[in-house]
JSON list of C-alpha atoms in Angstrom, two decimals:
[
{"chain": "A", "resi": 819, "resn": "MET", "atom": "CA", "xyz": [27.42, 39.48, 32.99]},
{"chain": "A", "resi": 820, "resn": "SER", "atom": "CA", "xyz": [27.94, 42.05, 30.28]},
{"chain": "A", "resi": 821, "resn": "SER", "atom": "CA", "xyz": [27.05, 45.92, 30.85]},
{"chain": "A", "resi": 822, "resn": "GLY", "atom": "CA", "xyz": [24.71, 45.37, 28.01]},
{"chain": "A", "resi": 823, "resn": "LEU", "atom": "CA", "xyz": [23.38, 42.20, 28.97]},
{"chain": "A", "resi": 824, "resn": "ALA", "atom": "CA", "xyz": [22.66, 43.41, 32.23]},
{"chain": "A", "resi": 825, "resn": "ASP", "atom": "CA", "xyz": [20.82, 46.51, 31.21]},
{"chain": "A", "resi": 826, "resn": "ILE", "atom": "CA", "xyz": [19.07, 44.56, 29.39]},
{"chain": "A", "resi": 827, "resn": "LEU", "atom": "CA", "xyz": [17.76, 42.14, 31.73]},
{"chain": "A", "resi": 828, "resn": "GLU", "atom": "CA", "xyz": [17.04, 45.24, 34.43]},
{"chain": "A", "resi": 829, "resn": "GLY", "atom": "CA", "xyz": [14.90, 47.26, 32.29]},
{"chain": "A", "resi": 830, "resn": "GLU", "atom": "CA", "xyz": [16.83, 49.62, 31.56]},
{"chain": "A", "resi": 831, "resn": "PRO", "atom": "CA", "xyz": [18.33, 49.67, 27.81]},
{"chain": "A", "resi": 832, "resn": "ARG", "atom": "CA", "xyz": [21.60, 51.80, 26.48]},
{"chain": "A", "resi": 833, "resn": "PHE", "atom": "CA", "xyz": [20.84, 51.60, 22.83]},
{"chain": "A", "resi": 834, "resn": "GLY", "atom": "CA", "xyz": [18.11, 54.65, 22.86]},
{"chain": "A", "resi": 835, "resn": "GLY", "atom": "CA", "xyz": [14.84, 53.12, 20.38]},
{"chain": "A", "resi": 836, "resn": "ALA", "atom": "CA", "xyz": [16.84, 50.41, 19.34]},
{"chain": "A", "resi": 837, "resn": "MET", "atom": "CA", "xyz": [14.45, 48.60, 21.05]},
{"chain": "A", "resi": 838, "resn": "PRO", "atom": "CA", "xyz": [11.29, 49.34, 22.65]},
{"chain": "A", "resi": 839, "resn": "ARG", "atom": "CA", "xyz": [11.06, 49.58, 26.19]},
{"chain": "A", "resi": 840, "resn": "PHE", "atom": "CA", "xyz": [7.64, 47.59, 26.87]},
{"chain": "A", "resi": 841, "resn": "LEU", "atom": "CA", "xyz": [9.75, 44.35, 25.56]},
{"chain": "A", "resi": 842, "resn": "VAL", "atom": "CA", "xyz": [12.82, 45.24, 28.04]},
{"chain": "A", "resi": 843, "resn": "ARG", "atom": "CA", "xyz": [9.91, 46.15, 30.57]},
{"chain": "A", "resi": 844, "resn": "HIS", "atom": "CA", "xyz": [7.93, 42.57, 30.06]},
{"chain": "A", "resi": 845, "resn": "ALA", "atom": "CA", "xyz": [10.28, 40.36, 29.05]},
{"chain": "A", "resi": 846, "resn": "LYS", "atom": "CA", "xyz": [9.67, 37.62, 31.13]},
{"chain": "A", "resi": 847, "resn": "THR", "atom": "CA", "xyz": [6.13, 37.17, 30.79]},
{"chain": "A", "resi": 848, "resn": "ILE", "atom": "CA", "xyz": [6.88, 37.10, 26.88]},
{"chain": "A", "resi": 849, "resn": "SER", "atom": "CA", "xyz": [9.28, 34.48, 27.24]},
{"chain": "A", "resi": 850, "resn": "VAL", "atom": "CA", "xyz": [6.92, 31.94, 29.53]},
{"chain": "A", "resi": 851, "resn": "VAL", "atom": "CA", "xyz": [3.66, 32.85, 26.95]},
{"chain": "A", "resi": 852, "resn": "ALA", "atom": "CA", "xyz": [6.24, 32.08, 24.23]},
{"chain": "A", "resi": 853, "resn": "GLY", "atom": "CA", "xyz": [7.87, 29.28, 25.64]},
{"chain": "A", "resi": 854, "resn": "PHE", "atom": "CA", "xyz": [4.35, 28.02, 26.48]},
{"chain": "A", "resi": 855, "resn": "VAL", "atom": "CA", "xyz": [2.67, 28.40, 23.55]},
{"chain": "A", "resi": 856, "resn": "LEU", "atom": "CA", "xyz": [5.99, 26.90, 21.61]},
{"chain": "A", "resi": 857, "resn": "GLY", "atom": "CA", "xyz": [6.16, 24.17, 23.68]},
{"chain": "A", "resi": 858, "resn": "VAL", "atom": "CA", "xyz": [2.20, 23.51, 23.48]},
{"chain": "A", "resi": 859, "resn": "ILE", "atom": "CA", "xyz": [2.71, 23.73, 19.69]},
{"chain": "A", "resi": 860, "resn": "GLY", "atom": "CA", "xyz": [5.55, 21.18, 19.59]},
{"chain": "A", "resi": 861, "resn": "THR", "atom": "CA", "xyz": [3.58, 18.85, 21.65]},
{"chain": "A", "resi": 862, "resn": "ALA", "atom": "CA", "xyz": [-0.01, 19.26, 19.51]},
{"chain": "A", "resi": 863, "resn": "TRP", "atom": "CA", "xyz": [2.27, 18.88, 16.55]},
{"chain": "A", "resi": 864, "resn": "SER", "atom": "CA", "xyz": [3.42, 15.40, 17.59]},
{"chain": "A", "resi": 865, "resn": "PHE", "atom": "CA", "xyz": [-0.26, 14.45, 18.01]},
{"chain": "A", "resi": 866, "resn": "ILE", "atom": "CA", "xyz": [-1.60, 15.54, 15.37]},
{"chain": "A", "resi": 867, "resn": "VAL", "atom": "CA", "xyz": [0.12, 15.93, 12.47]},
{"chain": "A", "resi": 868, "resn": "VAL", "atom": "CA", "xyz": [3.05, 12.86, 13.26]},
{"chain": "A", "resi": 869, "resn": "ASP", "atom": "CA", "xyz": [-0.13, 10.76, 14.25]},
{"chain": "A", "resi": 870, "resn": "ARG", "atom": "CA", "xyz": [-1.99, 11.64, 10.74]},
{"chain": "A", "resi": 871, "resn": "LEU", "atom": "CA", "xyz": [0.60, 10.98, 8.92]},
{"chain": "A", "resi": 872, "resn": "GLY", "atom": "CA", "xyz": [1.36, 7.95, 10.56]},
{"chain": "A", "resi": 873, "resn": "GLU", "atom": "CA", "xyz": [-2.27, 6.66, 10.13]},
{"chain": "A", "resi": 874, "resn": "ALA", "atom": "CA", "xyz": [-1.92, 8.03, 6.82]},
{"chain": "A", "resi": 875, "resn": "MET", "atom": "CA", "xyz": [0.72, 5.13, 6.44]},
{"chain": "A", "resi": 876, "resn": "ARG", "atom": "CA", "xyz": [-0.35, 2.45, 8.05]},
{"chain": "A", "resi": 877, "resn": "GLN", "atom": "CA", "xyz": [-3.26, 2.63, 4.81]},
{"chain": "A", "resi": 878, "resn": "LEU", "atom": "CA", "xyz": [-0.60, 2.52, 2.59]},
{"chain": "A", "resi": 879, "resn": "SER", "atom": "CA", "xyz": [0.67, 0.24, 3.79]},
{"chain": "A", "resi": 880, "resn": "ASP", "atom": "CA", "xyz": [-2.65, -1.99, 3.87]},
{"chain": "A", "resi": 881, "resn": "THR", "atom": "CA", "xyz": [-3.07, -0.82, 0.69]},
{"chain": "A", "resi": 882, "resn": "LYS", "atom": "CA", "xyz": [0.57, -2.72, -0.69]},
{"chain": "A", "resi": 883, "resn": "ALA", "atom": "CA", "xyz": [0.41, -5.26, 1.10]},
{"chain": "A", "resi": 884, "resn": "ASP", "atom": "CA", "xyz": [-3.61, -5.75, -1.03]},
{"chain": "A", "resi": 885, "resn": "LEU", "atom": "CA", "xyz": [-1.44, -4.87, -4.23]},
{"chain": "A", "resi": 886, "resn": "THR", "atom": "CA", "xyz": [1.24, -7.50, -3.45]},
{"chain": "A", "resi": 887, "resn": "GLN", "atom": "CA", "xyz": [-1.07, -10.10, -3.05]},
{"chain": "A", "resi": 888, "resn": "GLN", "atom": "CA", "xyz": [-3.33, -9.72, -5.52]},
{"chain": "A", "resi": 889, "resn": "VAL", "atom": "CA", "xyz": [-0.37, -9.23, -8.32]},
{"chain": "A", "resi": 890, "resn": "GLN", "atom": "CA", "xyz": [1.23, -13.04, -7.15]},
{"chain": "A", "resi": 891, "resn": "SER", "atom": "CA", "xyz": [-2.12, -14.35, -6.57]},
{"chain": "A", "resi": 892, "resn": "LEU", "atom": "CA", "xyz": [-2.53, -13.36, -10.45]},
{"chain": "A", "resi": 893, "resn": "ASN", "atom": "CA", "xyz": [1.19, -15.39, -10.84]},
{"chain": "A", "resi": 894, "resn": "SER", "atom": "CA", "xyz": [0.74, -18.01, -9.86]},
{"chain": "A", "resi": 895, "resn": "ILE", "atom": "CA", "xyz": [-2.57, -18.86, -10.70]},
{"chain": "A", "resi": 896, "resn": "ALA", "atom": "CA", "xyz": [-1.41, -18.29, -14.57]},
{"chain": "A", "resi": 897, "resn": "SER", "atom": "CA", "xyz": [1.68, -20.25, -13.52]},
{"chain": "A", "resi": 898, "resn": "GLU", "atom": "CA", "xyz": [-1.01, -23.28, -12.53]},
{"chain": "A", "resi": 899, "resn": "TYR", "atom": "CA", "xyz": [-2.95, -23.08, -15.30]},
{"chain": "A", "resi": 900, "resn": "PHE", "atom": "CA", "xyz": [0.29, -22.84, -17.97]},
{"chain": "A", "resi": 901, "resn": "ILE", "atom": "CA", "xyz": [1.50, -26.23, -16.52]},
{"chain": "A", "resi": 902, "resn": "ALA", "atom": "CA", "xyz": [-2.09, -28.11, -16.30]},
{"chain": "A", "resi": 903, "resn": "ASN", "atom": "CA", "xyz": [-2.76, -26.77, -20.10]},
{"chain": "A", "resi": 904, "resn": "GLN", "atom": "CA", "xyz": [0.82, -27.66, -21.12]},
{"chain": "A", "resi": 905, "resn": "GLN", "atom": "CA", "xyz": [0.17, -31.59, -19.91]},
{"chain": "A", "resi": 906, "resn": "GLY", "atom": "CA", "xyz": [-3.34, -31.34, -21.10]},
{"chain": "A", "resi": 907, "resn": "ASP", "atom": "CA", "xyz": [-2.51, -31.32, -24.88]},
{"chain": "A", "resi": 908, "resn": "LEU", "atom": "CA", "xyz": [0.29, -33.45, -24.65]},
{"chain": "A", "resi": 909, "resn": "ILE", "atom": "CA", "xyz": [-2.49, -35.52, -22.62]},
{"chain": "A", "resi": 910, "resn": "PHE", "atom": "CA", "xyz": [-4.76, -34.84, -25.66]},
{"chain": "A", "resi": 911, "resn": "ILE", "atom": "CA", "xyz": [-2.33, -35.94, -28.50]},
{"chain": "A", "resi": 912, "resn": "LEU", "atom": "CA", "xyz": [-1.65, -39.64, -27.23]},
{"chain": "A", "resi": 913, "resn": "ALA", "atom": "CA", "xyz": [-5.26, -39.64, -26.47]},
{"chain": "A", "resi": 914, "resn": "LEU", "atom": "CA", "xyz": [-6.12, -39.32, -30.30]},
{"chain": "A", "resi": 915, "resn": "GLN", "atom": "CA", "xyz": [-3.18, -42.01, -30.54]},
{"chain": "A", "resi": 916, "resn": "ASP", "atom": "CA", "xyz": [-4.41, -45.71, -32.38]},
{"chain": "A", "resi": 917, "resn": "SER", "atom": "CA", "xyz": [-2.08, -47.45, -30.20]},
{"chain": "A", "resi": 918, "resn": "ALA", "atom": "CA", "xyz": [-3.40, -45.64, -27.08]},
{"chain": "A", "resi": 919, "resn": "ARG", "atom": "CA", "xyz": [-5.49, -47.13, -24.56]},
{"chain": "A", "resi": 920, "resn": "GLN", "atom": "CA", "xyz": [-8.81, -45.27, -24.90]},
{"chain": "A", "resi": 921, "resn": "GLU", "atom": "CA", "xyz": [-9.65, -46.73, -21.65]},
{"chain": "A", "resi": 922, "resn": "VAL", "atom": "CA", "xyz": [-7.15, -45.49, -19.45]},
{"chain": "A", "resi": 923, "resn": "ALA", "atom": "CA", "xyz": [-6.21, -42.41, -21.70]},
{"chain": "A", "resi": 924, "resn": "SER", "atom": "CA", "xyz": [-9.73, -40.82, -21.57]},
{"chain": "A", "resi": 925, "resn": "LEU", "atom": "CA", "xyz": [-9.49, -41.26, -17.49]},
{"chain": "A", "resi": 926, "resn": "ILE", "atom": "CA", "xyz": [-6.80, -39.27, -17.75]},
{"chain": "A", "resi": 927, "resn": "TYR", "atom": "CA", "xyz": [-8.01, -36.44, -20.35]},
{"chain": "A", "resi": 928, "resn": "LYS", "atom": "CA", "xyz": [-10.89, -36.45, -17.98]},
{"chain": "A", "resi": 929, "resn": "GLY", "atom": "CA", "xyz": [-8.62, -35.68, -14.85]},
{"chain": "A", "resi": 930, "resn": "ASN", "atom": "CA", "xyz": [-6.70, -33.20, -16.42]},
{"chain": "A", "resi": 931, "resn": "MET", "atom": "CA", "xyz": [-10.18, -31.32, -17.62]},
{"chain": "A", "resi": 932, "resn": "LEU", "atom": "CA", "xyz": [-10.64, -31.41, -13.90]},
{"chain": "A", "resi": 933, "resn": "ASP", "atom": "CA", "xyz": [-7.32, -29.94, -13.64]},
{"chain": "A", "resi": 934, "resn": "ARG", "atom": "CA", "xyz": [-7.06, -27.08, -15.32]},
{"chain": "A", "resi": 935, "resn": "GLY", "atom": "CA", "xyz": [-10.88, -25.99, -14.53]},
{"chain": "A", "resi": 936, "resn": "THR", "atom": "CA", "xyz": [-8.82, -25.40, -11.01]},
{"chain": "A", "resi": 937, "resn": "PRO", "atom": "CA", "xyz": [-6.83, -22.44, -11.78]},
{"chain": "A", "resi": 938, "resn": "VAL", "atom": "CA", "xyz": [-9.50, -20.86, -14.28]},
{"chain": "A", "resi": 939, "resn": "ARG", "atom": "CA", "xyz": [-11.88, -21.17, -11.65]},
{"chain": "A", "resi": 940, "resn": "ASN", "atom": "CA", "xyz": [-9.26, -19.36, -9.67]},
{"chain": "A", "resi": 941, "resn": "MET", "atom": "CA", "xyz": [-8.75, -16.60, -12.25]},
{"chain": "A", "resi": 942, "resn": "ILE", "atom": "CA", "xyz": [-12.24, -15.73, -12.39]},
{"chain": "A", "resi": 943, "resn": "GLY", "atom": "CA", "xyz": [-13.03, -15.49, -8.63]},
{"chain": "A", "resi": 944, "resn": "ALA", "atom": "CA", "xyz": [-10.06, -12.75, -8.25]},
{"chain": "A", "resi": 945, "resn": "LEU", "atom": "CA", "xyz": [-11.05, -11.11, -11.53]},
{"chain": "A", "resi": 946, "resn": "ALA", "atom": "CA", "xyz": [-14.85, -10.96, -9.74]},
{"chain": "A", "resi": 947, "resn": "ILE", "atom": "CA", "xyz": [-13.98, -9.69, -6.42]},
{"chain": "A", "resi": 948, "resn": "ALA", "atom": "CA", "xyz": [-11.90, -7.40, -8.65]},
{"chain": "A", "resi": 949, "resn": "LYS", "atom": "CA", "xyz": [-15.24, -6.77, -10.32]},
{"chain": "A", "resi": 950, "resn": "GLN", "atom": "CA", "xyz": [-14.18, -7.52, -13.57]},
{"chain": "A", "resi": 951, "resn": "LEU", "atom": "CA", "xyz": [-16.66, -9.53, -14.41]},
{"chain": "A", "resi": 952, "resn": "ASP", "atom": "CA", "xyz": [-19.96, -11.73, -12.88]},
{"chain": "A", "resi": 953, "resn": "TYR", "atom": "CA", "xyz": [-18.64, -14.43, -11.43]},
{"chain": "A", "resi": 954, "resn": "ARG", "atom": "CA", "xyz": [-21.63, -16.87, -11.98]},
{"chain": "A", "resi": 955, "resn": "GLN", "atom": "CA", "xyz": [-21.95, -16.07, -15.50]},
{"chain": "A", "resi": 956, "resn": "THR", "atom": "CA", "xyz": [-18.80, -16.82, -16.52]},
{"chain": "A", "resi": 957, "resn": "TYR", "atom": "CA", "xyz": [-18.33, -19.89, -14.45]},
{"chain": "A", "resi": 958, "resn": "ASP", "atom": "CA", "xyz": [-21.15, -21.13, -15.46]},
{"chain": "A", "resi": 959, "resn": "ALA", "atom": "CA", "xyz": [-20.44, -21.00, -19.22]},
{"chain": "A", "resi": 960, "resn": "TYR", "atom": "CA", "xyz": [-17.16, -22.36, -18.38]},
{"chain": "A", "resi": 961, "resn": "GLU", "atom": "CA", "xyz": [-18.53, -24.90, -16.76]},
{"chain": "A", "resi": 962, "resn": "LYS", "atom": "CA", "xyz": [-20.63, -25.40, -19.75]},
{"chain": "A", "resi": 963, "resn": "LEU", "atom": "CA", "xyz": [-17.50, -26.50, -22.16]},
{"chain": "A", "resi": 964, "resn": "ASN", "atom": "CA", "xyz": [-15.86, -27.95, -19.62]},
{"chain": "A", "resi": 965, "resn": "ASP", "atom": "CA", "xyz": [-18.64, -30.83, -18.89]},
{"chain": "A", "resi": 966, "resn": "GLU", "atom": "CA", "xyz": [-18.56, -31.50, -23.12]},
{"chain": "A", "resi": 967, "resn": "ALA", "atom": "CA", "xyz": [-15.23, -31.67, -23.52]},
{"chain": "A", "resi": 968, "resn": "ARG", "atom": "CA", "xyz": [-15.11, -34.48, -20.69]},
{"chain": "A", "resi": 969, "resn": "ALA", "atom": "CA", "xyz": [-18.21, -35.79, -22.28]},
{"chain": "A", "resi": 970, "resn": "ASN", "atom": "CA", "xyz": [-17.01, -35.86, -25.67]},
{"chain": "A", "resi": 971, "resn": "LEU", "atom": "CA", "xyz": [-13.18, -36.32, -26.34]},
{"chain": "A", "resi": 972, "resn": "SER", "atom": "CA", "xyz": [-12.92, -34.23, -29.43]},
{"chain": "A", "resi": 973, "resn": "PHE", "atom": "CA", "xyz": [-10.98, -31.43, -31.04]},
{"chain": "A", "resi": 974, "resn": "ALA", "atom": "CA", "xyz": [-13.24, -29.22, -31.65]},
{"chain": "A", "resi": 975, "resn": "ASN", "atom": "CA", "xyz": [-14.30, -29.12, -28.20]},
{"chain": "A", "resi": 976, "resn": "PHE", "atom": "CA", "xyz": [-10.67, -29.23, -26.71]},
{"chain": "A", "resi": 977, "resn": "THR", "atom": "CA", "xyz": [-10.08, -25.94, -28.66]},
{"chain": "A", "resi": 978, "resn": "GLN", "atom": "CA", "xyz": [-13.15, -24.52, -27.87]},
{"chain": "A", "resi": 979, "resn": "LEU", "atom": "CA", "xyz": [-12.55, -24.96, -23.74]},
{"chain": "A", "resi": 980, "resn": "LYS", "atom": "CA", "xyz": [-9.09, -23.78, -24.60]},
{"chain": "A", "resi": 981, "resn": "GLN", "atom": "CA", "xyz": [-10.36, -20.61, -26.39]},
{"chain": "A", "resi": 982, "resn": "ALA", "atom": "CA", "xyz": [-12.01, -19.73, -23.12]},
{"chain": "A", "resi": 983, "resn": "GLU", "atom": "CA", "xyz": [-9.60, -19.91, -20.68]},
{"chain": "A", "resi": 984, "resn": "GLN", "atom": "CA", "xyz": [-6.98, -18.24, -22.33]},
{"chain": "A", "resi": 985, "resn": "VAL", "atom": "CA", "xyz": [-9.35, -15.24, -22.55]},
{"chain": "A", "resi": 986, "resn": "VAL", "atom": "CA", "xyz": [-10.17, -15.40, -18.73]},
{"chain": "A", "resi": 987, "resn": "ILE", "atom": "CA", "xyz": [-6.34, -16.84, -18.16]},
{"chain": "A", "resi": 988, "resn": "ALA", "atom": "CA", "xyz": [-5.59, -12.93, -20.33]},
{"chain": "A", "resi": 989, "resn": "LYS", "atom": "CA", "xyz": [-7.58, -10.90, -18.91]},
{"chain": "A", "resi": 990, "resn": "GLY", "atom": "CA", "xyz": [-6.03, -11.59, -15.30]},
{"chain": "A", "resi": 991, "resn": "GLN", "atom": "CA", "xyz": [-2.50, -11.51, -16.67]},
{"chain": "A", "resi": 992, "resn": "ALA", "atom": "CA", "xyz": [-3.22, -7.81, -17.78]},
{"chain": "A", "resi": 993, "resn": "ARG", "atom": "CA", "xyz": [-4.72, -6.67, -14.46]},
{"chain": "A", "resi": 994, "resn": "VAL", "atom": "CA", "xyz": [-1.04, -6.94, -13.34]},
{"chain": "A", "resi": 995, "resn": "PRO", "atom": "CA", "xyz": [1.20, -4.29, -15.09]},
{"chain": "A", "resi": 996, "resn": "LEU", "atom": "CA", "xyz": [-2.01, -2.05, -13.56]},
{"chain": "A", "resi": 997, "resn": "LEU", "atom": "CA", "xyz": [-1.34, -3.16, -10.06]},
{"chain": "A", "resi": 998, "resn": "GLN", "atom": "CA", "xyz": [1.74, -2.94, -10.40]},
{"chain": "A", "resi": 999, "resn": "ASN", "atom": "CA", "xyz": [1.79, 0.27, -11.92]},
{"chain": "A", "resi": 1000, "resn": "SER", "atom": "CA", "xyz": [-0.64, 0.96, -8.46]},
{"chain": "A", "resi": 1001, "resn": "LEU", "atom": "CA", "xyz": [1.87, -0.53, -6.54]},
{"chain": "A", "resi": 1002, "resn": "PHE", "atom": "CA", "xyz": [4.12, 1.80, -7.91]},
{"chain": "A", "resi": 1003, "resn": "GLU", "atom": "CA", "xyz": [2.47, 4.97, -6.72]},
{"chain": "A", "resi": 1004, "resn": "VAL", "atom": "CA", "xyz": [1.33, 3.46, -3.51]},
{"chain": "A", "resi": 1005, "resn": "GLU", "atom": "CA", "xyz": [5.31, 2.92, -2.92]},
{"chain": "A", "resi": 1006, "resn": "LYS", "atom": "CA", "xyz": [6.00, 6.79, -4.04]},
{"chain": "A", "resi": 1007, "resn": "ALA", "atom": "CA", "xyz": [3.66, 7.97, -1.67]},
{"chain": "A", "resi": 1008, "resn": "MET", "atom": "CA", "xyz": [4.74, 6.17, 1.23]},
{"chain": "A", "resi": 1009, "resn": "ASN", "atom": "CA", "xyz": [8.47, 7.49, 0.83]},
{"chain": "A", "resi": 1010, "resn": "ALA", "atom": "CA", "xyz": [6.55, 10.90, 0.74]},
{"chain": "A", "resi": 1011, "resn": "ASN", "atom": "CA", "xyz": [4.40, 10.04, 3.94]},
{"chain": "A", "resi": 1012, "resn": "GLY", "atom": "CA", "xyz": [8.00, 9.14, 5.54]},
{"chain": "A", "resi": 1013, "resn": "ALA", "atom": "CA", "xyz": [10.43, 12.32, 4.07]},
{"chain": "A", "resi": 1014, "resn": "ALA", "atom": "CA", "xyz": [6.95, 14.21, 6.15]},
{"chain": "A", "resi": 1015, "resn": "GLN", "atom": "CA", "xyz": [7.47, 12.29, 8.92]},
{"chain": "A", "resi": 1016, "resn": "LYS", "atom": "CA", "xyz": [11.12, 12.80, 9.45]},
{"chain": "A", "resi": 1017, "resn": "ARG", "atom": "CA", "xyz": [10.08, 16.80, 8.60]},
{"chain": "A", "resi": 1018, "resn": "SER", "atom": "CA", "xyz": [7.33, 16.86, 11.25]},
{"chain": "A", "resi": 1019, "resn": "ARG", "atom": "CA", "xyz": [9.37, 15.08, 13.70]},
{"chain": "A", "resi": 1020, "resn": "VAL", "atom": "CA", "xyz": [12.16, 18.05, 13.44]},
{"chain": "A", "resi": 1021, "resn": "ILE", "atom": "CA", "xyz": [9.81, 20.69, 13.62]},
{"chain": "A", "resi": 1022, "resn": "GLY", "atom": "CA", "xyz": [8.18, 19.12, 16.88]},
{"chain": "A", "resi": 1023, "resn": "PHE", "atom": "CA", "xyz": [11.58, 18.96, 18.50]},
{"chain": "A", "resi": 1024, "resn": "ILE", "atom": "CA", "xyz": [12.49, 22.37, 17.44]},
{"chain": "A", "resi": 1025, "resn": "SER", "atom": "CA", "xyz": [9.46, 23.82, 18.34]},
{"chain": "A", "resi": 1026, "resn": "SER", "atom": "CA", "xyz": [9.52, 22.24, 21.87]},
{"chain": "A", "resi": 1027, "resn": "ILE", "atom": "CA", "xyz": [13.50, 23.00, 22.18]},
{"chain": "A", "resi": 1028, "resn": "PHE", "atom": "CA", "xyz": [12.60, 26.41, 21.59]},
{"chain": "A", "resi": 1029, "resn": "GLY", "atom": "CA", "xyz": [9.94, 26.90, 24.06]},
{"chain": "A", "resi": 1030, "resn": "SER", "atom": "CA", "xyz": [11.93, 25.39, 27.00]},
{"chain": "A", "resi": 1031, "resn": "PHE", "atom": "CA", "xyz": [14.82, 27.82, 26.09]},
{"chain": "A", "resi": 1032, "resn": "LEU", "atom": "CA", "xyz": [12.47, 30.84, 26.50]},
{"chain": "A", "resi": 1033, "resn": "LEU", "atom": "CA", "xyz": [11.15, 29.12, 29.74]},
{"chain": "A", "resi": 1034, "resn": "LEU", "atom": "CA", "xyz": [14.77, 29.16, 30.87]},
{"chain": "A", "resi": 1035, "resn": "LEU", "atom": "CA", "xyz": [15.00, 32.86, 29.55]},
{"chain": "A", "resi": 1036, "resn": "ALA", "atom": "CA", "xyz": [12.41, 33.97, 31.48]},
{"chain": "A", "resi": 1037, "resn": "ASN", "atom": "CA", "xyz": [13.93, 31.70, 34.87]},
{"chain": "A", "resi": 1038, "resn": "LEU", "atom": "CA", "xyz": [17.07, 34.33, 33.79]},
{"chain": "A", "resi": 1039, "resn": "ILE", "atom": "CA", "xyz": [15.37, 37.15, 33.94]},
{"chain": "A", "resi": 1040, "resn": "ALA", "atom": "CA", "xyz": [13.63, 36.52, 36.75]},
{"chain": "A", "resi": 1041, "resn": "GLN", "atom": "CA", "xyz": [16.53, 35.63, 39.05]},
{"chain": "A", "resi": 1042, "resn": "SER", "atom": "CA", "xyz": [18.24, 38.79, 37.59]},
{"chain": "A", "resi": 1043, "resn": "ARG", "atom": "CA", "xyz": [15.61, 41.19, 38.60]},
{"chain": "A", "resi": 1044, "resn": "ALA", "atom": "CA", "xyz": [15.65, 39.48, 42.31]},
{"chain": "A", "resi": 1045, "resn": "PRO", "atom": "CA", "xyz": [16.62, 41.67, 45.24]},
{"chain": "A", "resi": 1046, "resn": "ASP", "atom": "CA", "xyz": [20.25, 40.38, 45.91]}
]
C-alpha cells in the first residue's frame, strides 16, 4: 500500500488542508451510510420507477391492441359490404331483365338485401360503440329502408338504400385514418417508454453497484485501522 493511501486510511492526511480531517476521520461511517443509501435508492428505483413505467407500457399495449382491432374490424366490414354491394348491383340489373325469371330473381334480390344488411349493421354497431352515432335510431332508419327495398323491387328504393348504406360505411372508413394516427402516437409513446425503462434500469444498476463499492470501501477502511 502506498504511503499516501495508508495516511488516508489511518486518518493522518499528508496534504494539509486539501482533505478535511473530518472526512478522513469519519470515512468509514460516510462510506457505510452512503453505500446503504445508494443501495436503497437502486432497489427503490427498480421497484417504483421501473414498475411504474412497466405498468404504463402494459396500458399502452392494451390501447395499441384495441386500436389495431378497431382498424381491422372497420376495414373488414367495409370489404364485406363492398362484395355484397357489387353482387347486389349485378343482381338488381339482372332482375330487371325481361328474360329473367321474376320469382327466382326476386328471391335472389331479397337474399342480397339481407346479406348486405349484415355488414351495415356491424358498421353501425362499431360506430355506436365509438360513440359516433346512436345505434337504435340509425339502425331503425336503415332497417325501414331495407324492408321497403325487399318489399318493392324498384330503382328508387334500391338507390335510396344504397345511399343510406354508403353514408354509414363512409363514416366508418373515415375513422380509420384517425385511428391509425392514434396508433402511431401510441407506438411513439411505447418506444419512449421502452427507452425510459432502459435508462431507469441502468440508473438503478449503477446506484446499486456504487453503493456496494462504498460498503466495500468502508470494510477496507475498518480492516486497515484494525490493530495487527
